[in-house]
JSON list of C-alpha atoms in Angstrom, two decimals:
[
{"chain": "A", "resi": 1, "resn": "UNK", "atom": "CA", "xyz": [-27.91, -2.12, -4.04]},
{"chain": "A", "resi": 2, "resn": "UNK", "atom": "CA", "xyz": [-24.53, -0.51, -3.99]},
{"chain": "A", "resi": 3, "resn": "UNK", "atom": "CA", "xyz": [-23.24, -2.63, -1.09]},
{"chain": "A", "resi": 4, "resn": "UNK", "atom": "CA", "xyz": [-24.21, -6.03, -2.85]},
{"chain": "A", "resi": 5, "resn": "UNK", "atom": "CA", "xyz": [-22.12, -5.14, -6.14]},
{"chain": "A", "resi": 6, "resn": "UNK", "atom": "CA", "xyz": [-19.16, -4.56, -3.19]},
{"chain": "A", "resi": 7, "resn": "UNK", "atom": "CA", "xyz": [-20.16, -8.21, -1.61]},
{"chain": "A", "resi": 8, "resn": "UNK", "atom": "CA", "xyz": [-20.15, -9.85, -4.90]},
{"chain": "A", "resi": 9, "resn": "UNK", "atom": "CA", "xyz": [-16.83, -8.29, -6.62]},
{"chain": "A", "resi": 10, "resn": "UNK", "atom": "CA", "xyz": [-14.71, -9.15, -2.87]},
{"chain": "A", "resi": 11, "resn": "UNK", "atom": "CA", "xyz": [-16.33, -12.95, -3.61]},
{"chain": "A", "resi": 12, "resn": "UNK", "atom": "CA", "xyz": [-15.56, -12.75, -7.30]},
{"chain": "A", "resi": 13, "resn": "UNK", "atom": "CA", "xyz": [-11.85, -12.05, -5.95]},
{"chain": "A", "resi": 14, "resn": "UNK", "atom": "CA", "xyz": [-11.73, -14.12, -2.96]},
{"chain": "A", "resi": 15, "resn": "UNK", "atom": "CA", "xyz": [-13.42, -16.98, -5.66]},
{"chain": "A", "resi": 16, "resn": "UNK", "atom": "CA", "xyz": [-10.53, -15.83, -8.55]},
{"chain": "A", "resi": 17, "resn": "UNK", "atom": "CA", "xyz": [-7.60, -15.96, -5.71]},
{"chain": "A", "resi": 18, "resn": "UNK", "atom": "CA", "xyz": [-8.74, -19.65, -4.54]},
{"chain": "A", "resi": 19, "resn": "UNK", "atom": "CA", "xyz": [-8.64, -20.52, -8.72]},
{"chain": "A", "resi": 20, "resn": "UNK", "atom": "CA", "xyz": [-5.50, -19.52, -9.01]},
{"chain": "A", "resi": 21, "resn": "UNK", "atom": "CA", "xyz": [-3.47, -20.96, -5.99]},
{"chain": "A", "resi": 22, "resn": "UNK", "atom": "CA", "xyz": [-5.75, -24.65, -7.18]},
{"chain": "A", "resi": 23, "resn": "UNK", "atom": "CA", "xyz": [-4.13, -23.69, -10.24]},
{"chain": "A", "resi": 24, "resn": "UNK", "atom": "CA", "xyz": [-0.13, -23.79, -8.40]},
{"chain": "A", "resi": 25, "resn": "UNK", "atom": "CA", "xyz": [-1.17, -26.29, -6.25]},
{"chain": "A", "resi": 26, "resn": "UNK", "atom": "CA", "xyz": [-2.01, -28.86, -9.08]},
{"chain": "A", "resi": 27, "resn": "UNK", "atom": "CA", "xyz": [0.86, -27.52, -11.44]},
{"chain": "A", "resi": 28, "resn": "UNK", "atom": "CA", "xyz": [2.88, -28.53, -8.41]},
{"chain": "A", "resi": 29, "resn": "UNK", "atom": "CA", "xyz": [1.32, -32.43, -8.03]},
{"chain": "A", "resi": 30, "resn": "UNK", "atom": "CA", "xyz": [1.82, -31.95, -11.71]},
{"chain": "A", "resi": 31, "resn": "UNK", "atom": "CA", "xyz": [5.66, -31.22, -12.00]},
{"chain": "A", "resi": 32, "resn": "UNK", "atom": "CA", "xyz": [5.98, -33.80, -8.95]},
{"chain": "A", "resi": 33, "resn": "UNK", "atom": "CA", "xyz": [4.46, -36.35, -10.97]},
{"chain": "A", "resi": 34, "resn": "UNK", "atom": "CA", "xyz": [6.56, -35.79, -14.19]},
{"chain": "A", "resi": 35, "resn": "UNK", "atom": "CA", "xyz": [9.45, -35.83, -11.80]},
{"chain": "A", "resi": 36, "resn": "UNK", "atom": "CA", "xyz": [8.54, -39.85, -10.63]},
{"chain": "A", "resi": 37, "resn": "UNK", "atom": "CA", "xyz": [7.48, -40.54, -14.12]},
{"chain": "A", "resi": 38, "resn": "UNK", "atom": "CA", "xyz": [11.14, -39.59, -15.41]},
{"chain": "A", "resi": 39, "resn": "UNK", "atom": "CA", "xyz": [12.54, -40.80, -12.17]},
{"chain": "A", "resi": 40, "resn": "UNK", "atom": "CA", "xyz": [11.16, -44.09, -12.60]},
{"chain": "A", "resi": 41, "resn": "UNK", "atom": "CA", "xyz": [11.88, -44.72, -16.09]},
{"chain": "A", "resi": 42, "resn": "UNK", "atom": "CA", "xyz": [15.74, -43.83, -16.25]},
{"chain": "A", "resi": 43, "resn": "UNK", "atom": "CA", "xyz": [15.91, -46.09, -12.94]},
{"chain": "A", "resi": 44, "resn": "UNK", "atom": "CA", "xyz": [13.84, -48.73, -14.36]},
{"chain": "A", "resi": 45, "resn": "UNK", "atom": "CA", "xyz": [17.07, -49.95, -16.23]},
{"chain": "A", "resi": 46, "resn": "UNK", "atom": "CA", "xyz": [18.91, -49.65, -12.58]},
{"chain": "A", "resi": 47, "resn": "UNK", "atom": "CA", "xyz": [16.81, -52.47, -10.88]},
{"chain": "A", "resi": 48, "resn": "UNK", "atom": "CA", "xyz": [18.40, -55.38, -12.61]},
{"chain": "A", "resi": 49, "resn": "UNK", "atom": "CA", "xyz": [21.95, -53.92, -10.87]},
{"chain": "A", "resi": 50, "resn": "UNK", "atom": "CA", "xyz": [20.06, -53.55, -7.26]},
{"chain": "A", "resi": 51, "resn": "UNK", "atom": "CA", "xyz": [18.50, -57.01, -7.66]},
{"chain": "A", "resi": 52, "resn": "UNK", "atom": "CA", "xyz": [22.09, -58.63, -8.47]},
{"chain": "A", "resi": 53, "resn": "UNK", "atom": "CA", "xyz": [23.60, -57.10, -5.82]},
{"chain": "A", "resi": 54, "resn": "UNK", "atom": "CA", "xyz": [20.76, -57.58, -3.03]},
{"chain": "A", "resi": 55, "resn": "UNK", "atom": "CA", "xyz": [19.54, -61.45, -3.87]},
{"chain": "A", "resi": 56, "resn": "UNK", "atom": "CA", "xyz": [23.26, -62.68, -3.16]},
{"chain": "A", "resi": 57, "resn": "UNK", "atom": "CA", "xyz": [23.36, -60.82, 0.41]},
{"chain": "A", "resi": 58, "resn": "UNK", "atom": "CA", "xyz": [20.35, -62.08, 1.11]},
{"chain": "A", "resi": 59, "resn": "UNK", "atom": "CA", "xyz": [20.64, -66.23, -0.23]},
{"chain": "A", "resi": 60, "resn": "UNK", "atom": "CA", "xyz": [24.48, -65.97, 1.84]},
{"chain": "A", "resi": 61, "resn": "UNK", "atom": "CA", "xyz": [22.35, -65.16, 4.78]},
{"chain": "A", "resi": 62, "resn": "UNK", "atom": "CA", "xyz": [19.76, -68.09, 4.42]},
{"chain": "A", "resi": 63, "resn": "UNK", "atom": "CA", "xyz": [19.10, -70.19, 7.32]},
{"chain": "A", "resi": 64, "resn": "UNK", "atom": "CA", "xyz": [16.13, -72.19, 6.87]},
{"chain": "A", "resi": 65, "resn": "UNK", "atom": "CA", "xyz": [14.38, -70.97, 10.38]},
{"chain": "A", "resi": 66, "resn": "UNK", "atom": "CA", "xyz": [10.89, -68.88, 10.07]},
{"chain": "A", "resi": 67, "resn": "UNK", "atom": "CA", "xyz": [13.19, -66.72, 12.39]},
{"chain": "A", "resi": 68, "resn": "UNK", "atom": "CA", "xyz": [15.14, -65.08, 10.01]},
{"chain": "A", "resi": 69, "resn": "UNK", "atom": "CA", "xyz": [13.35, -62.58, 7.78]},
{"chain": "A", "resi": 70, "resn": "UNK", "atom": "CA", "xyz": [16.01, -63.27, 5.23]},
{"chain": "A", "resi": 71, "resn": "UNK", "atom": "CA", "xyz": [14.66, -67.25, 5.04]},
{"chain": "A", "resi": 72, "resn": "UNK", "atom": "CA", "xyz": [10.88, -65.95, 5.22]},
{"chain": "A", "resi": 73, "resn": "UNK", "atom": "CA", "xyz": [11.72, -63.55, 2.55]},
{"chain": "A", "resi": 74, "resn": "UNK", "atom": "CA", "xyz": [13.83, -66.52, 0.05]},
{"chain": "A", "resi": 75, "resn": "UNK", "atom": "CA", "xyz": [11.23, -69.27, 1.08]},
{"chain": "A", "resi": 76, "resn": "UNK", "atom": "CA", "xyz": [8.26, -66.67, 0.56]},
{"chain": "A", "resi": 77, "resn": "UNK", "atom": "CA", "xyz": [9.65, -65.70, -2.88]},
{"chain": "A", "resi": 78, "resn": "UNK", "atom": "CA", "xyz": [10.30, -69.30, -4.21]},
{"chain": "A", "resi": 79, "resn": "UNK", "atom": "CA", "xyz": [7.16, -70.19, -3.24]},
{"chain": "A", "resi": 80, "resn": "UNK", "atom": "CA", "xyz": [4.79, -67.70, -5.14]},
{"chain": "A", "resi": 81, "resn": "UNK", "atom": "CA", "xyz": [7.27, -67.19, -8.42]},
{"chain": "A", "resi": 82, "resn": "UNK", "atom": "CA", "xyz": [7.79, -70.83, -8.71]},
{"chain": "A", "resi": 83, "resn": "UNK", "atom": "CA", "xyz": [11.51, -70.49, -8.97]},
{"chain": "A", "resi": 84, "resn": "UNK", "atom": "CA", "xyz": [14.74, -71.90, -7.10]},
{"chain": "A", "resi": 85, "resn": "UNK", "atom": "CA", "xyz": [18.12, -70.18, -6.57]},
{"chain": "A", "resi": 86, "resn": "UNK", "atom": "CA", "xyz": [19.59, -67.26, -8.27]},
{"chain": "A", "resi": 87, "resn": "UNK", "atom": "CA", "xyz": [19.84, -68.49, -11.99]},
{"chain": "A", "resi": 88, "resn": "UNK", "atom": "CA", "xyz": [18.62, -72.23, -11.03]},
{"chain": "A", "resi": 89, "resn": "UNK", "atom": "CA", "xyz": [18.51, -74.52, -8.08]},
{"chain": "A", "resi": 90, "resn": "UNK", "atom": "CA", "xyz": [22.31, -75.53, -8.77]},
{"chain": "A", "resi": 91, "resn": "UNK", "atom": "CA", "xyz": [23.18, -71.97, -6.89]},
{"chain": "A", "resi": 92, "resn": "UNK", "atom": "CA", "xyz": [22.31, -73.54, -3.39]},
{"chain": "A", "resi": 93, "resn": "UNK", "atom": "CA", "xyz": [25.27, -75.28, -3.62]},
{"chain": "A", "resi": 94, "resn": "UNK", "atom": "CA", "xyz": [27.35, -72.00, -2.94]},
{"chain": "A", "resi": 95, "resn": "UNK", "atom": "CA", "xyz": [25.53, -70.90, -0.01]},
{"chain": "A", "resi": 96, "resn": "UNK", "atom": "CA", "xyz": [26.25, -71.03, 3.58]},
{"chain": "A", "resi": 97, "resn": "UNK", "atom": "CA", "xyz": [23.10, -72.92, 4.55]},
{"chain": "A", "resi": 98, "resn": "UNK", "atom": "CA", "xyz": [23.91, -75.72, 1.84]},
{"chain": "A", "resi": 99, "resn": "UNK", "atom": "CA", "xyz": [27.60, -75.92, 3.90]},
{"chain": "A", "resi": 100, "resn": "UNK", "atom": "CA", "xyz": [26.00, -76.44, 6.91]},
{"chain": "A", "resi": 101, "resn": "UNK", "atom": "CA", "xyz": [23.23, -78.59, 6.34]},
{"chain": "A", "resi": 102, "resn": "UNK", "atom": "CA", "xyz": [25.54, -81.19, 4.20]},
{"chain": "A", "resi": 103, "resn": "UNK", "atom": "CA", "xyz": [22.38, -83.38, 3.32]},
{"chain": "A", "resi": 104, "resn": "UNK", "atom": "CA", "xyz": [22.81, -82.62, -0.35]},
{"chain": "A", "resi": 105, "resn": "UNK", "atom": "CA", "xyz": [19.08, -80.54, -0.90]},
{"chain": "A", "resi": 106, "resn": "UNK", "atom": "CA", "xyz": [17.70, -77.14, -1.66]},
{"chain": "A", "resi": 107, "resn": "UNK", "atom": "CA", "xyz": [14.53, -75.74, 0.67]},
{"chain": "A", "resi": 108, "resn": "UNK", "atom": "CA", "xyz": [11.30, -77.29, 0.27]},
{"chain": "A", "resi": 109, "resn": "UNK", "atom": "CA", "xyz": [10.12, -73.99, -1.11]},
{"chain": "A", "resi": 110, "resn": "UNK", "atom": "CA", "xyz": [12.16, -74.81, -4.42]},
{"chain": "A", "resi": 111, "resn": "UNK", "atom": "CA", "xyz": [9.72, -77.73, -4.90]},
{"chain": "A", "resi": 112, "resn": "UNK", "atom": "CA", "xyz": [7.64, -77.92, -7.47]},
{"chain": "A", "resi": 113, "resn": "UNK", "atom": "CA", "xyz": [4.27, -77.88, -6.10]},
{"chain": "A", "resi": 114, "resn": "UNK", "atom": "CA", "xyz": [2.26, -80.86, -7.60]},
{"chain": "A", "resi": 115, "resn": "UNK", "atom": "CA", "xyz": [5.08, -82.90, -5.99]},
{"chain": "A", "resi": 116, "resn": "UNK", "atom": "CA", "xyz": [3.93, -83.89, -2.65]},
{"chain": "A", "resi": 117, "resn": "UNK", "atom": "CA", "xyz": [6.91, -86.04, -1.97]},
{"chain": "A", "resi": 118, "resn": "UNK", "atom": "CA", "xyz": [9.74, -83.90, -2.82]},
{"chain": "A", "resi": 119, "resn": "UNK", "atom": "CA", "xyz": [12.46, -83.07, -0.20]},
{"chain": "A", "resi": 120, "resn": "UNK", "atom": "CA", "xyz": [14.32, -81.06, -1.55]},
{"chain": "A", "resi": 121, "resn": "UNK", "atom": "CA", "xyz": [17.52, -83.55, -2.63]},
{"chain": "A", "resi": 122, "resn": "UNK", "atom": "CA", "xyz": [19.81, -82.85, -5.62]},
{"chain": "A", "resi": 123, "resn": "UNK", "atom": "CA", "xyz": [19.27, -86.56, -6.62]},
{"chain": "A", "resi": 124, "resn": "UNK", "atom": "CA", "xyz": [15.90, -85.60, -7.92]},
{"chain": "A", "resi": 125, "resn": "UNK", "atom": "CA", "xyz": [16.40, -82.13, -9.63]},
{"chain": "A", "resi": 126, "resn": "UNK", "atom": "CA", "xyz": [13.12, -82.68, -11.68]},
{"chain": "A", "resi": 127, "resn": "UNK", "atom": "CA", "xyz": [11.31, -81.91, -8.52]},
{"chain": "A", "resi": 128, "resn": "UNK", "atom": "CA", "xyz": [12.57, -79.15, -8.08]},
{"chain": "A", "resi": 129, "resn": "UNK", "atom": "CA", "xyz": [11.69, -75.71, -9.78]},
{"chain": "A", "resi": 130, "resn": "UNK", "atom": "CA", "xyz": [14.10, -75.10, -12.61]},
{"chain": "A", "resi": 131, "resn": "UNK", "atom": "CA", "xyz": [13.98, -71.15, -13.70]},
{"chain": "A", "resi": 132, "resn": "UNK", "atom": "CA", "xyz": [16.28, -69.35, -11.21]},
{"chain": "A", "resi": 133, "resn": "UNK", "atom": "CA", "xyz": [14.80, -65.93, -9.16]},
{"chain": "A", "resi": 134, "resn": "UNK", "atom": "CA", "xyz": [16.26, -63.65, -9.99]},
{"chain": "A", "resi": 135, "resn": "UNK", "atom": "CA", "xyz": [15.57, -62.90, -13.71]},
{"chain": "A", "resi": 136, "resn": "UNK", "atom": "CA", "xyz": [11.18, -62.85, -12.05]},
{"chain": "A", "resi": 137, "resn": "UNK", "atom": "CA", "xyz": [12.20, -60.61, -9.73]},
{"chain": "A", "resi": 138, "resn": "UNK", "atom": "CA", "xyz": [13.90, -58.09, -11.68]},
{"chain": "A", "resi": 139, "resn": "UNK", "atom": "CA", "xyz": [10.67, -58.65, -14.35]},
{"chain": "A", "resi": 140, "resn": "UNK", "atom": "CA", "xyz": [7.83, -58.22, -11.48]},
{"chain": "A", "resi": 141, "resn": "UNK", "atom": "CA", "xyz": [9.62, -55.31, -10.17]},
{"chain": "A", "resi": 142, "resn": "UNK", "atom": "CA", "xyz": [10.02, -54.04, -14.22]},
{"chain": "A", "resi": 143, "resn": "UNK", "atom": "CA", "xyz": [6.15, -54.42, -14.43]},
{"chain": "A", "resi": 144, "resn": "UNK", "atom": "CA", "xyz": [5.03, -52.72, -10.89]},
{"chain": "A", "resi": 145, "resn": "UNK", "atom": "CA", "xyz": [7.15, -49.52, -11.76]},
{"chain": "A", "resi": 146, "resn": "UNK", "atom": "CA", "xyz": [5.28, -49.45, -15.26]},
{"chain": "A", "resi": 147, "resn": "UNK", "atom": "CA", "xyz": [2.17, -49.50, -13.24]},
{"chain": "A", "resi": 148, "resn": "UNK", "atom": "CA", "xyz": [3.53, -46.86, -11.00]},
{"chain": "A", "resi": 149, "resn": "UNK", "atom": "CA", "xyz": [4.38, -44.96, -14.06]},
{"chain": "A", "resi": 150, "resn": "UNK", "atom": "CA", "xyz": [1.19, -44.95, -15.89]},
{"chain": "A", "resi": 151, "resn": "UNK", "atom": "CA", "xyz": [-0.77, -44.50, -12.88]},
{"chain": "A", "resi": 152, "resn": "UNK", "atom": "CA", "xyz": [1.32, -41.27, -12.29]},
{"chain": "A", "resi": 153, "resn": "UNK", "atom": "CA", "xyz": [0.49, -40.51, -16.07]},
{"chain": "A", "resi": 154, "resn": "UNK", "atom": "CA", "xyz": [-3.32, -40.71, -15.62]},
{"chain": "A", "resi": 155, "resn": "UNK", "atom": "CA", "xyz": [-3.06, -38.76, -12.37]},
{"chain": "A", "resi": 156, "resn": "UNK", "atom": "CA", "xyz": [-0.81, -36.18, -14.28]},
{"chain": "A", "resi": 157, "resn": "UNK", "atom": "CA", "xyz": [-3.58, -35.68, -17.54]},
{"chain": "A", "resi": 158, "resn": "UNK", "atom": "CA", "xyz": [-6.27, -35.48, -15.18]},
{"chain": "A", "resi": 159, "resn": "UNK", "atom": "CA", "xyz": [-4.61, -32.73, -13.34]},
{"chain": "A", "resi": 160, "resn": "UNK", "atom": "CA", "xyz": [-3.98, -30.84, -16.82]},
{"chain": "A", "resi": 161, "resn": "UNK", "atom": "CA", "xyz": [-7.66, -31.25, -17.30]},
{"chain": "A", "resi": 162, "resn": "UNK", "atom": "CA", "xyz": [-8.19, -29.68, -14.35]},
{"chain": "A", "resi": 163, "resn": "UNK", "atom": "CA", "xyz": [-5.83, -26.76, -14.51]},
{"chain": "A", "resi": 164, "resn": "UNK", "atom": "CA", "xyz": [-6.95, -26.34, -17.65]},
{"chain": "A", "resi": 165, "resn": "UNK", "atom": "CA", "xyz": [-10.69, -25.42, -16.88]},
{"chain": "A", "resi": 166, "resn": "UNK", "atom": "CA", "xyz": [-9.29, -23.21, -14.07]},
{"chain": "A", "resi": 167, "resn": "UNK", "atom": "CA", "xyz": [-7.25, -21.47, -16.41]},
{"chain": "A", "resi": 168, "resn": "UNK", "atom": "CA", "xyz": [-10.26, -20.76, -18.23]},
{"chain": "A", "resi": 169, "resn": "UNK", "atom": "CA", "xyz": [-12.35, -19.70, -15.54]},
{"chain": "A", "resi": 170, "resn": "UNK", "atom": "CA", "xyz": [-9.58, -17.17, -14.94]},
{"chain": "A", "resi": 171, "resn": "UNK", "atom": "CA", "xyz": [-8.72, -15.87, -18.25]},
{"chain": "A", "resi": 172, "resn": "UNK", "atom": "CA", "xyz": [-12.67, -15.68, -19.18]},
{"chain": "A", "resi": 173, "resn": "UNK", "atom": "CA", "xyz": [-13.19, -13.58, -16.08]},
{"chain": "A", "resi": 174, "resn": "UNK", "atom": "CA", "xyz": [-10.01, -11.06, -16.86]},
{"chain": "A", "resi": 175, "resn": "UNK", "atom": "CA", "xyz": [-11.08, -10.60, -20.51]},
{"chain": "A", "resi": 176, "resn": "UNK", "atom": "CA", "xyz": [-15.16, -10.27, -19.00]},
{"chain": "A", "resi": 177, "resn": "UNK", "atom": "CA", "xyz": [-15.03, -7.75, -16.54]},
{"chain": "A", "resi": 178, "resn": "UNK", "atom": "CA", "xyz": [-19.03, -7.07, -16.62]},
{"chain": "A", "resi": 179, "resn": "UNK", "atom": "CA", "xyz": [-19.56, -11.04, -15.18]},
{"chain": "A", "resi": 180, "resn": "UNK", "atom": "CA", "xyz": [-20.80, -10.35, -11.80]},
{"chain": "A", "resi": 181, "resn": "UNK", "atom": "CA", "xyz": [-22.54, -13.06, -9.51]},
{"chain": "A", "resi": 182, "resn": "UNK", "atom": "CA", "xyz": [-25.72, -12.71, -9.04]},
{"chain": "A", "resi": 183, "resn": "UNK", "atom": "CA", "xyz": [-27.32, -12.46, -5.52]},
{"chain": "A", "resi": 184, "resn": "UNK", "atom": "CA", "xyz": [-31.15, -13.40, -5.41]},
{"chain": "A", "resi": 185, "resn": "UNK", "atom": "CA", "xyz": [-32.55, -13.40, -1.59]},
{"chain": "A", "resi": 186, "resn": "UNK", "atom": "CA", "xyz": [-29.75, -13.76, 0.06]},
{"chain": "A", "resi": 187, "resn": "UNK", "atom": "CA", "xyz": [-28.69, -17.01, -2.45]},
{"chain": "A", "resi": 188, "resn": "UNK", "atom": "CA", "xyz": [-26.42, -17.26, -5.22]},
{"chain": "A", "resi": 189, "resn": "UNK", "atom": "CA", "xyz": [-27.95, -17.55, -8.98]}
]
C-alpha cells in the first residue's frame, strides 16, 4: 500500500510539472499574440504609406504581357476591385506602358465589365472603371489586418481561459495537500 501512495504523489508531480510548463507555454502564445495585436494596430495606420509608395513602382513597371508578374498583378487587381489606375483611369497616362503603346487606351482590365465592347480607349471613359486602386487596396488590406487582429484576440481569451483553469488546478492542489489520485486495479479513479 505504501508503494502506491509513492506511485501516485511522483504522478501528482510529474501531472503538476506538465500544468505548469502548459501554463508558460500558453502565457508565451499569449504575450506573442498581444505583441501582433499591438503590432498590427499601430502599423495599421502605416499601410496607406506602403501602398503609395509600392502601387507607383509597380504601374511604372506595367507591360501588358501575362509575362510580367507586375501586369498579372495590376490586371488581376483591376479586375476583381473594379477599379482603374491609381486615383482614376486618367493615371495611365503617366505610365511607361501608355508611352509606348501610343494608341490612346488603358488595359482591358479597367473595363467595366457589363461592357463587352470596350477597348480600353480614352474616347470612351464611361467604359471604363472610374474609382482609382489605390484608396480599395489600402481599405481591403485595412479590413484583413482587423481580421488578423480579432482572430489573434479570440485566440488570446481562449488561451486565458485556459491558463486560467490550469492555474486553478495548481493553486487548488498547493492549498489541498491531502488530494491524492486514486488507484483502483491498476486504473485511475
Amino acid at each position: 500500500m505504501g508503494q502506491c501512495g509513492i506511485t501516485s504523489s511522483k504522478t501528482v508531480l510529474v501531472f503538476l510539472n506538465l500544468i505548469f510548463w502548459f501554463v508558460i507555454i500558453l502565457l508565451l502564445v499569449f504575450i506573442t499574440e498581444v505583441a501582433v495585436v499591438v503590432l498590427g494596430y499601430i502599423y495599421r495606420a502605416k499601410v496607406e504609406n506602403e501602398v503609395n509608395s509600392s502601387i507607383k513602382k509597380v504601374y511604372d513597371e506595367y507591360n501588358g504581357t501575362n509575362s510580367n508578374a507586375q501586369s498579372r498583378a495590376i490586371d488581376y487587381i483591376q479586375k476583381q476591385l473594379q477599379c482603374c489606375g491609381i486615383h482614376n483611369y486618367s493615371d495611365w497616362q503617366y505610365t511607361h506602358w501608355y508611352e509606348e503603346s501610343k494608341n490612346n487606351s488603358v488595359p482591358i482590365s479597367c473595363c467595366k465589365i457589363n461592357i463587352g465592347s470596350c477597348t480600353g480607349s480614352l474616347t470612351r471613359p464611361e467604359d471604363l472603371y472610374q474609382e482609382g486602386c489605390e484608396a480599395l487596396v489600402v481599405n481591403k488590406l485595412k479590413e484583413i489586418m482587423m481580421y488578423v487582429i480579432w482572430t489573434a484576440l479570440t485566440f488570446a481569451a481562449i488561451q486565458m481561459l485556459g491558463m486560467l483553469c490550469a492555474c486553478v488546478v495548481l493553486c487548488r492542489r498547493s492549498r489541498d495537500p491531502a488530494y491524492e489520485l486514486l488507484i483502483t486495479g491498476g486504473t485511475y479513479a
